[in-house]
Tab-separated table of C-alpha atoms and ligand atoms in Angstrom:
chain	number	residue	atom	x	y	z
A	191	MET	CA	94.751	153.211	124.991
A	192	THR	CA	98.091	153.678	123.242
A	193	ASN	CA	98.672	152.401	119.757
A	194	SER	CA	100.817	149.537	120.920
A	195	ASP	CA	98.197	148.502	123.506
A	196	ARG	CA	95.636	148.379	120.764
A	197	LYS	CA	97.932	146.293	118.608
A	198	ASN	CA	98.391	143.818	121.419
A	199	ASN	CA	94.656	143.725	121.937
A	200	ILE	CA	93.572	143.012	118.418
A	201	PHE	CA	95.855	139.999	118.250
A	202	GLU	CA	94.881	138.719	121.658
A	203	THR	CA	94.037	135.029	121.341
A	204	GLY	CA	92.543	134.197	124.734
A	205	GLY	CA	93.536	131.265	126.935
A	206	VAL	CA	91.733	128.407	125.200
A	207	PHE	CA	94.335	126.929	122.861
A	208	ALA	CA	97.829	125.821	123.824
A	209	ASN	CA	98.700	124.417	120.388
A	210	ARG	CA	95.920	124.913	117.896
A	211	GLU	CA	97.895	123.173	115.121
A	212	LEU	CA	96.839	119.847	116.623
A	213	VAL	CA	93.187	120.483	115.874
A	214	ARG	CA	93.713	121.996	112.458
A	215	VAL	CA	92.757	119.828	109.513
A	216	GLY	CA	96.190	119.831	107.868
A	217	HIS	CA	97.924	118.279	110.858
A	218	VAL	CA	99.341	114.809	110.096
A	219	PRO	CA	100.056	112.709	113.173
A	220	GLU	CA	102.833	110.110	113.329
A	221	LEU	CA	102.167	106.428	112.647
A	222	ASP	CA	102.068	105.633	116.360
A	223	ARG	CA	99.397	108.296	116.897
A	224	ILE	CA	97.054	106.717	114.352
A	225	ILE	CA	94.104	105.248	116.164
A	226	GLY	CA	91.798	102.348	115.322
A	227	ARG	CA	93.362	101.439	111.989
A	228	ASP	CA	95.627	98.559	112.959
A	229	ASP	CA	94.222	96.125	110.382
A	230	GLU	CA	94.496	98.693	107.616
A	231	VAL	CA	98.053	99.628	108.632
A	232	THR	CA	98.976	95.934	108.578
A	233	ALA	CA	97.320	95.322	105.203
A	234	ILE	CA	99.190	98.206	103.556
A	235	GLY	CA	102.339	97.122	105.362
A	236	GLN	CA	101.990	93.658	103.846
A	237	ALA	CA	101.461	95.063	100.374
A	238	LEU	CA	104.621	97.154	100.683
A	239	GLY	CA	106.617	94.628	102.698
A	240	PRO	CA	108.315	92.821	99.772
A	241	ALA	CA	109.538	96.170	98.442
A	242	THR	CA	111.387	96.899	101.681
A	243	VAL	CA	113.635	93.913	100.992
A	244	GLY	CA	114.120	94.556	97.276
A	245	GLY	CA	111.070	92.765	95.861
A	246	PRO	CA	107.959	94.067	94.081
A	247	PRO	CA	105.304	96.053	95.996
A	248	GLU	CA	101.718	94.954	95.497
A	249	THR	CA	99.426	97.521	93.984
A	250	THR	CA	96.529	98.242	96.312
A	251	ILE	CA	93.223	100.039	95.977
A	252	ILE	CA	91.733	101.751	98.986
A	253	TYR	CA	88.121	102.834	99.279
A	254	GLY	CA	86.259	104.483	102.097
A	255	LYS	CA	84.129	107.479	102.948
A	256	THR	CA	85.637	110.886	103.497
A	257	GLY	CA	87.595	111.411	106.740
A	258	THR	CA	88.189	107.725	107.454
A	259	GLY	CA	91.976	108.006	107.505
A	260	LYS	CA	92.787	106.744	104.004
A	261	SER	CA	95.266	109.453	103.035
A	262	LEU	CA	96.778	109.617	106.482
A	263	VAL	CA	97.352	105.886	106.881
A	264	THR	CA	98.637	105.486	103.316
A	265	ARG	CA	101.173	108.276	103.709
A	266	CYS	CA	102.351	107.211	107.129
A	267	VAL	CA	102.822	103.542	106.217
A	268	THR	CA	104.618	104.450	102.984
A	269	GLN	CA	107.021	106.725	104.845
A	270	GLU	CA	107.615	103.989	107.365
A	271	ALA	CA	108.322	101.507	104.551
A	272	HIS	CA	110.877	103.935	103.161
A	273	GLN	CA	112.693	103.970	106.521
A	274	GLU	CA	112.464	100.223	106.908
A	275	ALA	CA	113.931	99.689	103.431
A	276	LYS	CA	116.739	102.113	104.214
A	277	SER	CA	117.728	100.064	107.211
A	278	ASN	CA	117.842	97.033	104.872
A	279	ASP	CA	120.026	98.928	102.409
A	280	VAL	CA	117.233	98.909	99.874
A	281	SER	CA	116.245	102.014	97.930
A	282	PHE	CA	112.476	102.318	98.284
A	283	GLN	CA	111.119	105.576	96.908
A	284	TYR	CA	107.620	106.966	96.762
A	285	ALA	CA	105.714	109.808	95.177
A	286	TYR	CA	102.471	111.216	96.508
A	287	VAL	CA	100.087	112.680	93.932
A	288	ASP	CA	96.809	114.264	94.991
A	289	CYS	CA	94.838	113.864	91.773
A	290	SER	CA	92.270	116.467	92.808
A	291	ASP	CA	95.079	119.000	92.315
A	292	TYR	CA	96.496	117.293	89.215
A	293	GLN	CA	93.602	115.963	87.196
A	294	THR	CA	95.138	115.308	83.803
A	295	ASP	CA	97.553	112.571	82.855
A	296	ALA	CA	100.259	115.166	82.122
A	297	LYS	CA	99.799	117.100	85.373
A	298	ALA	CA	99.709	113.993	87.535
A	299	SER	CA	102.739	112.517	85.759
A	300	ARG	CA	104.603	115.772	86.222
A	301	GLU	CA	103.787	115.822	89.927
A	302	MET	CA	105.013	112.247	90.251
A	303	ALA	CA	108.295	113.251	88.601
A	304	ARG	CA	108.595	116.362	90.756
A	305	GLU	CA	108.056	114.395	93.977
A	306	LEU	CA	110.634	111.812	92.976
A	307	VAL	CA	113.195	114.488	92.077
A	308	GLN	CA	112.652	116.017	95.479
A	309	HIS	CA	112.956	112.763	97.415
A	310	LEU	CA	116.078	111.744	95.531
A	311	GLU	CA	117.479	115.268	95.806
A	312	ALA	CA	118.243	114.943	92.112
A	313	ASP	CA	119.513	117.878	90.136
A	314	VAL	CA	116.907	117.586	87.403
A	315	ASP	CA	114.657	120.267	86.036
A	316	VAL	CA	111.068	119.098	85.479
A	317	PRO	CA	109.564	121.446	82.868
A	318	ARG	CA	106.290	123.058	83.930
A	319	VAL	CA	104.643	122.768	80.532
A	320	GLY	CA	105.413	121.911	76.961
A	321	ILE	CA	106.106	118.199	77.232
A	322	ALA	CA	103.765	115.224	77.038
A	323	ALA	CA	102.664	112.995	79.908
A	324	SER	CA	104.819	110.174	78.590
A	325	ASP	CA	107.845	112.500	78.578
A	326	TYR	CA	107.303	113.214	82.269
A	327	ARG	CA	107.163	109.490	82.871
A	328	ASP	CA	110.402	109.049	80.922
A	329	ILE	CA	112.012	111.463	83.386
A	330	VAL	CA	110.847	109.114	86.140
A	331	TRP	CA	112.182	105.958	84.435
A	332	ASP	CA	115.521	107.686	83.873
A	333	LEU	CA	115.736	108.758	87.503
A	334	LEU	CA	114.950	105.256	88.750
A	335	ASP	CA	117.737	103.948	86.565
A	336	GLU	CA	120.252	106.648	87.426
A	337	PHE	CA	119.709	106.341	91.178
A	338	ALA	CA	119.437	102.538	91.110
A	339	VAL	CA	116.091	102.621	92.848
A	340	ASP	CA	114.890	99.146	93.826
A	341	ALA	CA	111.211	99.953	94.273
A	342	LEU	CA	108.893	102.860	93.574
A	343	VAL	CA	105.410	103.250	95.013
A	344	VAL	CA	103.176	105.984	93.649
A	345	ILE	CA	100.231	107.039	95.780
A	346	LEU	CA	97.419	108.216	93.534
A	347	ASP	CA	95.130	109.883	96.038
A	348	GLU	CA	91.614	110.860	94.918
A	349	ILE	CA	92.284	108.807	91.782
A	350	ASP	CA	88.658	109.146	90.670
A	351	LYS	CA	89.458	112.800	89.813
A	352	LEU	CA	92.043	111.733	87.275
A	353	ASP	CA	90.607	112.088	83.793
A	354	ASP	CA	92.111	108.900	82.386
A	355	ASP	CA	93.865	105.712	83.499
A	356	GLU	CA	97.017	105.996	81.441
A	357	LEU	CA	99.259	106.777	84.408
A	358	LEU	CA	98.061	103.802	86.422
A	359	ARG	CA	98.327	101.569	83.406
A	360	SER	CA	101.889	102.624	82.656
A	361	LEU	CA	102.889	102.142	86.295
A	362	SER	CA	101.524	98.627	86.359
A	363	ARG	CA	103.332	97.761	83.151
A	364	ALA	CA	106.568	99.652	83.720
A	365	ARG	CA	108.662	96.573	84.227
A	366	GLU	CA	107.144	94.189	81.727
A	367	SER	CA	107.187	96.860	79.022
A	368	GLY	CA	110.889	97.318	79.612
A	369	LYS	CA	110.616	100.968	80.650
A	370	SER	CA	112.272	100.321	83.957
A	371	SER	CA	113.990	97.564	85.884
A	372	THR	CA	112.714	99.017	89.165
A	373	HIS	CA	109.762	97.290	90.840
A	374	VAL	CA	106.909	99.758	90.449
A	375	GLY	CA	103.627	99.726	92.347
A	376	ALA	CA	100.756	102.058	93.134
A	377	ILE	CA	98.364	102.724	95.958
A	378	CYS	CA	95.127	104.092	94.580
A	379	VAL	CA	92.834	105.912	96.986
A	380	SER	CA	89.243	106.956	96.421
A	381	ASN	CA	86.227	107.963	98.466
A	382	LYS	CA	83.908	107.091	95.577
A	383	ILE	CA	82.860	103.504	95.881
A	384	GLU	CA	81.282	103.673	92.425
A	385	TYR	CA	84.790	104.168	91.077
A	386	ARG	CA	85.441	100.510	91.753
A	387	ASP	CA	83.339	99.365	88.776
A	388	ARG	CA	84.910	101.896	86.479
A	389	LEU	CA	88.385	100.819	87.485
A	390	ASN	CA	87.604	97.133	87.306
A	391	GLN	CA	86.393	97.460	83.742
A	392	ARG	CA	89.528	99.120	82.519
A	393	ILE	CA	92.400	97.854	84.569
A	394	ASP	CA	94.027	94.494	84.945
A	395	SER	CA	91.771	92.239	86.993
A	396	SER	CA	94.668	91.255	89.265
A	397	LEU	CA	94.221	94.619	90.982
A	398	GLN	CA	90.869	93.547	92.319
A	399	ASP	CA	92.506	91.151	94.741
A	400	ASN	CA	94.138	93.912	96.698
A	401	GLU	CA	91.212	95.972	97.763
A	402	LEU	CA	90.954	97.565	101.146
A	403	VAL	CA	87.902	99.319	102.570
A	404	PHE	CA	88.122	101.867	105.392
A	405	ASP	CA	84.929	101.925	107.469
A	406	PRO	CA	83.613	105.078	109.137
A	407	TYR	CA	84.912	105.518	112.689
A	408	ASP	CA	82.660	104.570	115.605
A	409	ALA	CA	82.152	106.765	118.665
A	410	GLY	CA	84.861	105.011	120.682
A	411	GLN	CA	87.484	105.469	117.961
A	412	LEU	CA	86.530	109.094	117.409
A	413	ARG	CA	86.774	109.720	121.113
A	414	HIS	CA	90.219	108.252	121.142
A	415	ILE	CA	91.298	110.338	118.140
A	416	LEU	CA	90.001	113.501	119.779
A	417	GLU	CA	91.470	112.686	123.186
A	418	ASP	CA	94.819	112.319	121.534
A	419	ARG	CA	94.610	115.997	120.583
A	420	THR	CA	93.622	117.471	123.917
A	421	ASP	CA	97.082	118.989	124.200
A	422	ALA	CA	95.811	121.438	121.600
A	423	PHE	CA	93.969	123.064	124.510
A	424	GLU	CA	95.247	124.683	127.682
A	425	ALA	CA	95.031	122.338	130.671
A	426	GLY	CA	91.576	122.176	132.257
A	427	VAL	CA	89.878	124.249	129.563
A	428	LEU	CA	87.903	121.400	127.969
A	429	ASP	CA	84.846	120.288	129.956
A	430	THR	CA	84.970	116.521	130.427
A	431	ASP	CA	81.791	115.871	128.448
A	432	VAL	CA	82.892	117.865	125.389
A	433	ILE	CA	84.887	115.143	123.620
A	434	PRO	CA	82.330	112.361	124.273
A	435	LYS	CA	79.664	114.651	122.864
A	436	VAL	CA	81.605	115.546	119.708
A	437	ALA	CA	82.459	111.862	119.201
A	438	ALA	CA	78.862	110.708	119.669
A	439	LEU	CA	77.478	113.322	117.270
A	440	ALA	CA	80.130	112.573	114.668
A	441	ALA	CA	79.642	108.798	114.905
A	442	LYS	CA	75.909	109.187	114.457
A	443	GLU	CA	76.150	111.567	111.521
A	444	HIS	CA	79.139	110.440	109.488
A	445	GLY	CA	82.042	108.737	111.285
A	446	ASP	CA	84.375	111.312	109.716
A	447	ALA	CA	87.457	112.093	111.843
A	448	ARG	CA	88.235	115.269	109.948
A	449	LYS	CA	84.800	116.721	110.636
A	450	ALA	CA	84.943	115.642	114.283
A	451	ILE	CA	88.295	117.353	114.801
A	452	ASP	CA	86.958	120.400	113.048
A	453	THR	CA	83.913	120.536	115.317
A	454	LEU	CA	86.176	120.397	118.366
A	455	TYR	CA	88.286	123.202	116.946
A	456	GLU	CA	85.238	125.332	116.134
A	457	ALA	CA	83.822	124.791	119.635
A	458	GLY	CA	87.152	126.022	121.025
A	459	ARG	CA	87.094	129.024	118.725
A	460	LEU	CA	83.580	129.970	119.836
A	461	ALA	CA	84.635	129.743	123.489
A	462	GLU	CA	87.697	131.854	122.706
A	463	LYS	CA	85.616	134.463	120.905
A	464	GLU	CA	83.267	134.731	123.872
A	465	GLY	CA	86.183	135.026	126.251
A	466	ALA	CA	84.860	131.938	128.095
A	467	GLU	CA	87.164	130.115	130.478
A	468	THR	CA	86.006	126.649	129.512
A	469	VAL	CA	84.756	124.940	126.371
A	470	THR	CA	81.345	123.404	127.092
A	471	VAL	CA	78.832	121.167	125.309
A	472	ASP	CA	76.881	124.308	124.455
A	473	HIS	CA	79.831	125.478	122.416
A	474	VAL	CA	79.745	122.111	120.663
A	475	ASP	CA	76.054	122.513	119.809
A	476	ASP	CA	76.694	126.008	118.503
A	477	ALA	CA	79.655	124.801	116.461
A	478	VAL	CA	77.603	122.011	114.881
A	479	GLN	CA	74.775	124.402	114.083
A	480	GLN	CA	77.172	126.960	112.620
A	481	ALA	CA	78.790	124.318	110.426
A	482	GLU	CA	75.407	123.301	109.096
A	483	ILE	CA	74.453	126.899	108.387
A	484	ASN	CA	77.719	127.355	106.486
A	485	ARG	CA	77.156	124.219	104.450
A	486	PHE	CA	73.607	125.166	103.626
A	487	GLU	CA	74.581	128.697	102.743
A	488	LYS	CA	77.091	127.340	100.244
A	489	LEU	CA	74.383	125.171	98.721
A	490	LEU	CA	72.052	128.155	98.464
A	491	SER	CA	74.635	130.493	97.003
A	492	GLY	CA	74.112	128.969	93.566
A	493	THR	CA	70.319	129.307	93.543
A	494	THR	CA	67.981	132.059	92.347
A	495	PRO	CA	66.057	134.449	94.639
A	496	HIS	CA	62.853	132.546	93.758
A	497	VAL	CA	64.226	129.266	95.048
A	498	LYS	CA	65.188	131.109	98.220
A	499	HIS	CA	61.655	132.479	98.624
A	500	ILE	CA	60.201	129.013	98.065
A	501	LEU	CA	62.488	127.463	100.668
A	502	HIS	CA	61.768	130.334	103.029
A	503	ALA	CA	58.031	129.662	102.694
A	504	LEU	CA	58.510	125.959	103.348
A	505	ALA	CA	60.775	126.699	106.331
A	506	LEU	CA	58.195	129.053	107.874
A	507	LEU	CA	55.423	126.489	107.427
A	508	THR	CA	57.626	123.790	108.925
A	509	ALA	CA	58.556	125.949	111.907
A	510	ASN	CA	54.906	126.698	112.669
A	511	ASN	CA	53.554	123.177	112.385
A	512	PRO	CA	54.231	119.802	113.988
A	513	PRO	CA	57.704	118.456	113.135
A	514	GLN	CA	58.092	116.331	109.990
A	515	GLU	CA	54.902	117.700	108.476
A	516	ALA	CA	54.702	117.768	104.673
A	517	PHE	CA	52.897	120.517	102.724
A	518	ARG	CA	51.032	120.587	99.451
A	519	THR	CA	52.444	122.694	96.640
A	520	HIS	CA	49.505	125.067	96.747
A	521	ARG	CA	49.985	125.893	100.408
A	522	ILE	CA	53.671	126.613	99.910
A	523	TYR	CA	52.844	128.603	96.807
A	524	LYS	CA	50.487	130.974	98.624
A	525	LEU	CA	53.110	131.870	101.216
A	526	TYR	CA	55.802	132.077	98.533
A	527	VAL	CA	53.751	134.700	96.647
A	528	THR	CA	53.472	136.841	99.789
A	529	LEU	CA	57.208	136.583	100.493
A	530	ALA	CA	58.236	137.256	96.897
A	531	GLU	CA	55.926	140.270	96.650
A	532	SER	CA	57.142	141.697	99.944
A	533	GLU	CA	60.639	141.685	98.422
A	534	GLY	CA	59.352	143.428	95.319
A	535	ALA	CA	59.762	140.341	93.105
A	536	ASP	CA	57.290	139.199	90.465
A	537	PRO	CA	56.077	135.752	91.625
A	538	LEU	CA	56.485	132.792	89.304
A	539	SER	CA	53.518	130.642	88.258
A	540	GLU	CA	52.371	127.826	90.524
A	541	ASP	CA	53.403	125.271	87.948
A	542	ARG	CA	56.945	126.675	87.848
A	543	VAL	CA	57.153	126.601	91.654
A	544	TYR	CA	55.947	122.998	91.588
A	545	ARG	CA	58.803	122.079	89.267
A	546	LEU	CA	61.386	124.014	91.303
A	547	LEU	CA	60.291	122.159	94.430
A	548	LYS	CA	60.794	118.877	92.652
A	549	GLU	CA	64.304	119.982	91.667
A	550	GLN	CA	65.203	120.859	95.251
A	551	SER	CA	64.398	117.331	96.250
A	552	PHE	CA	67.293	116.288	94.023
A	553	LEU	CA	69.588	118.513	96.048
A	554	GLY	CA	68.520	116.768	99.236
A	555	ILE	CA	67.020	119.916	100.738
A	556	THR	CA	63.413	118.834	100.455
A	557	GLU	CA	61.609	115.587	99.898
A	558	SER	CA	58.632	115.386	97.537
A	559	LYS	CA	56.137	112.567	97.720
A	560	HIS	CA	52.919	111.660	95.966
A	561	THR	CA	50.118	111.226	98.421
A	562	GLY	CA	46.743	109.806	97.603
A	563	GLY	CA	44.001	112.287	98.473
A	564	GLY	CA	40.358	111.241	98.860
A	565	GLN	CA	38.780	109.559	95.861
A	566	SER	CA	37.534	112.797	94.434
A	567	GLU	CA	40.870	114.527	94.943
A	568	GLY	CA	43.257	112.182	93.145
A	569	SER	CA	46.921	112.098	94.117
A	570	TYR	CA	48.958	115.205	94.818
A	571	LEU	CA	52.511	116.129	95.652
A	572	GLU	CA	53.614	116.983	99.182
A	573	HIS	CA	56.920	118.557	100.166
A	574	ARG	CA	58.829	118.218	103.368
A	575	LEU	CA	61.885	120.159	104.522
A	576	LEU	CA	64.757	117.824	105.343
A	577	ARG	CA	66.725	120.338	107.421
A	578	SER	CA	65.934	122.231	110.538
A	579	PRO	CA	63.856	125.315	109.633
A	580	ASP	CA	65.956	127.536	111.962
A	581	ILE	CA	69.060	126.691	110.026
A	582	VAL	CA	67.383	127.287	106.689
A	583	VAL	CA	66.049	130.689	107.765
A	584	GLU	CA	69.396	131.679	109.224
A	585	ALA	CA	71.289	130.614	106.107
A	586	LEU	CA	68.772	132.457	103.906
A	587	ASN	CA	69.282	135.611	105.926
A	588	ILE	CA	73.024	135.436	105.557
A	589	SER	CA	72.901	134.710	101.853
A	590	ASP	CA	70.549	137.674	101.343
A	591	THR	CA	73.000	140.151	102.797
A	592	PRO	CA	75.379	141.245	100.076
B	254	ATP	N1	93.039	107.006	112.822
B	254	ATP	C1	93.300	108.307	112.999
B	254	ATP	N2	94.023	108.721	114.035
B	254	ATP	C2	94.279	110.027	114.190
B	254	ATP	N3	93.828	110.992	113.372
B	254	ATP	C3	93.075	110.629	112.318
B	254	ATP	C4	92.786	109.275	112.071
B	254	ATP	N4	92.030	109.186	110.967
B	254	ATP	C5	91.867	110.422	110.518
B	254	ATP	N5	92.492	111.311	111.321
B	254	ATP	C6	92.489	112.760	111.157
B	254	ATP	O1	91.501	113.098	110.204
B	254	ATP	C7	92.097	113.750	109.071
B	254	ATP	C8	91.424	113.219	107.842
B	254	ATP	O2	91.886	111.913	107.536
B	254	ATP	P1	92.298	111.546	106.054
B	254	ATP	O3	92.787	112.758	105.346
B	254	ATP	O4	93.208	110.393	106.087
B	254	ATP	O5	90.876	111.142	105.470
B	254	ATP	P2	90.531	110.481	104.064
B	254	ATP	O6	89.952	109.151	104.344
B	254	ATP	O7	91.714	110.551	103.165
B	254	ATP	O8	89.363	111.444	103.572
B	254	ATP	P3	89.039	111.979	102.074
B	254	ATP	O9	88.358	110.858	101.370
B	254	ATP	O10	88.131	113.128	102.302
B	254	ATP	O11	90.338	112.371	101.435
B	254	ATP	C9	93.584	113.441	109.151
B	254	ATP	O12	94.363	114.494	108.661
B	254	ATP	C10	93.810	113.295	110.634
B	254	ATP	O13	94.007	114.573	111.191
B	255	MG	MG1	92.148	111.712	101.525
């Protein structure tokens, strides 16, 4: 093999993907490729509608679980409103702020200013540091004035990550406080439903009227979303039952489009790695299992070796007994001692192991329940593994290797 052959070989990608961008998470489809969100698109459209003809936008709050299309729909409809306004000779501007990247009032306000500068192609320098949040907002008010902007909509995505409400408050009062003559509105997005109470307590109650909830996708919608991305794959490579399977699994587990797309991508990657000619449902199963191992491994990475030995013991017991069986602390403890000693570790006391098991039930890895024994026995605690023992053992193996 010559050097250049080898070079070609190591970058060989196989014949599975035609355009893998389409199944990568960052890909944002156009408004007309958004599936199953017509009501939500219309509701946001109605909130922004007045601003496309020079009136005030309505501030809206959007809730919904992760991967239900909140960010996507919000961005697409806002962009569309910008175009619509343009055709009406109205200046409708927007700024998108992902609050998980900009968690303080100053950082989020700076990002808002930076976005607006960019959209207006203004020749203004937004200082990186050294000025207060309100100074960043003053830059925004000045820009709105200078460019005679009719309406501004600020998307505060992941707003629950923002450490205070000052930005939202100043946006909702911009006009009445005389800071700006532009109509200013916000779209607040959160996947934490508990945030609703927090927000309601602190912010003007009029906001509560404009609440929109995005439900998880059902299997039919997920199928549609995935089918719309089949051009990511070479023609004929996807077995016909692959997408229905991914959609069914995703609908049952979470209804999260992002995760479903990711599973499809991972199944394709596994097929590619194997040099297979088609992507099959087996690749889907493997992809789902691999994703769970990865998630679990991440969870375990923050725990001590003792917790790992305890979980290992529980996983072995679970694997060797009827499914769903729960085990008493003492039984787990005995196996734990053997495992810990075989690794050269000094075992903890049974009482300590008992408490660690109770803690794991907080993490959702195990479930601990009091069970009444016979009269003479009193009640005792039983522990059950909530994940498949194969996955736990596999993840433990990986996290053991340095
Ligand atoms: N209706 C849809 N049609 C097509 N693709 C979709 C749709 N909904 C979601 N997606 C895909 O799933 C990805 C995740 O959606 P999005 O980022 O909007 O979720 P989210 O609700 O904002 O989740 P999070 O709360 O985690 O931020 C999008 O980038 C897009 O690729
Ligand atoms: Mg989002």
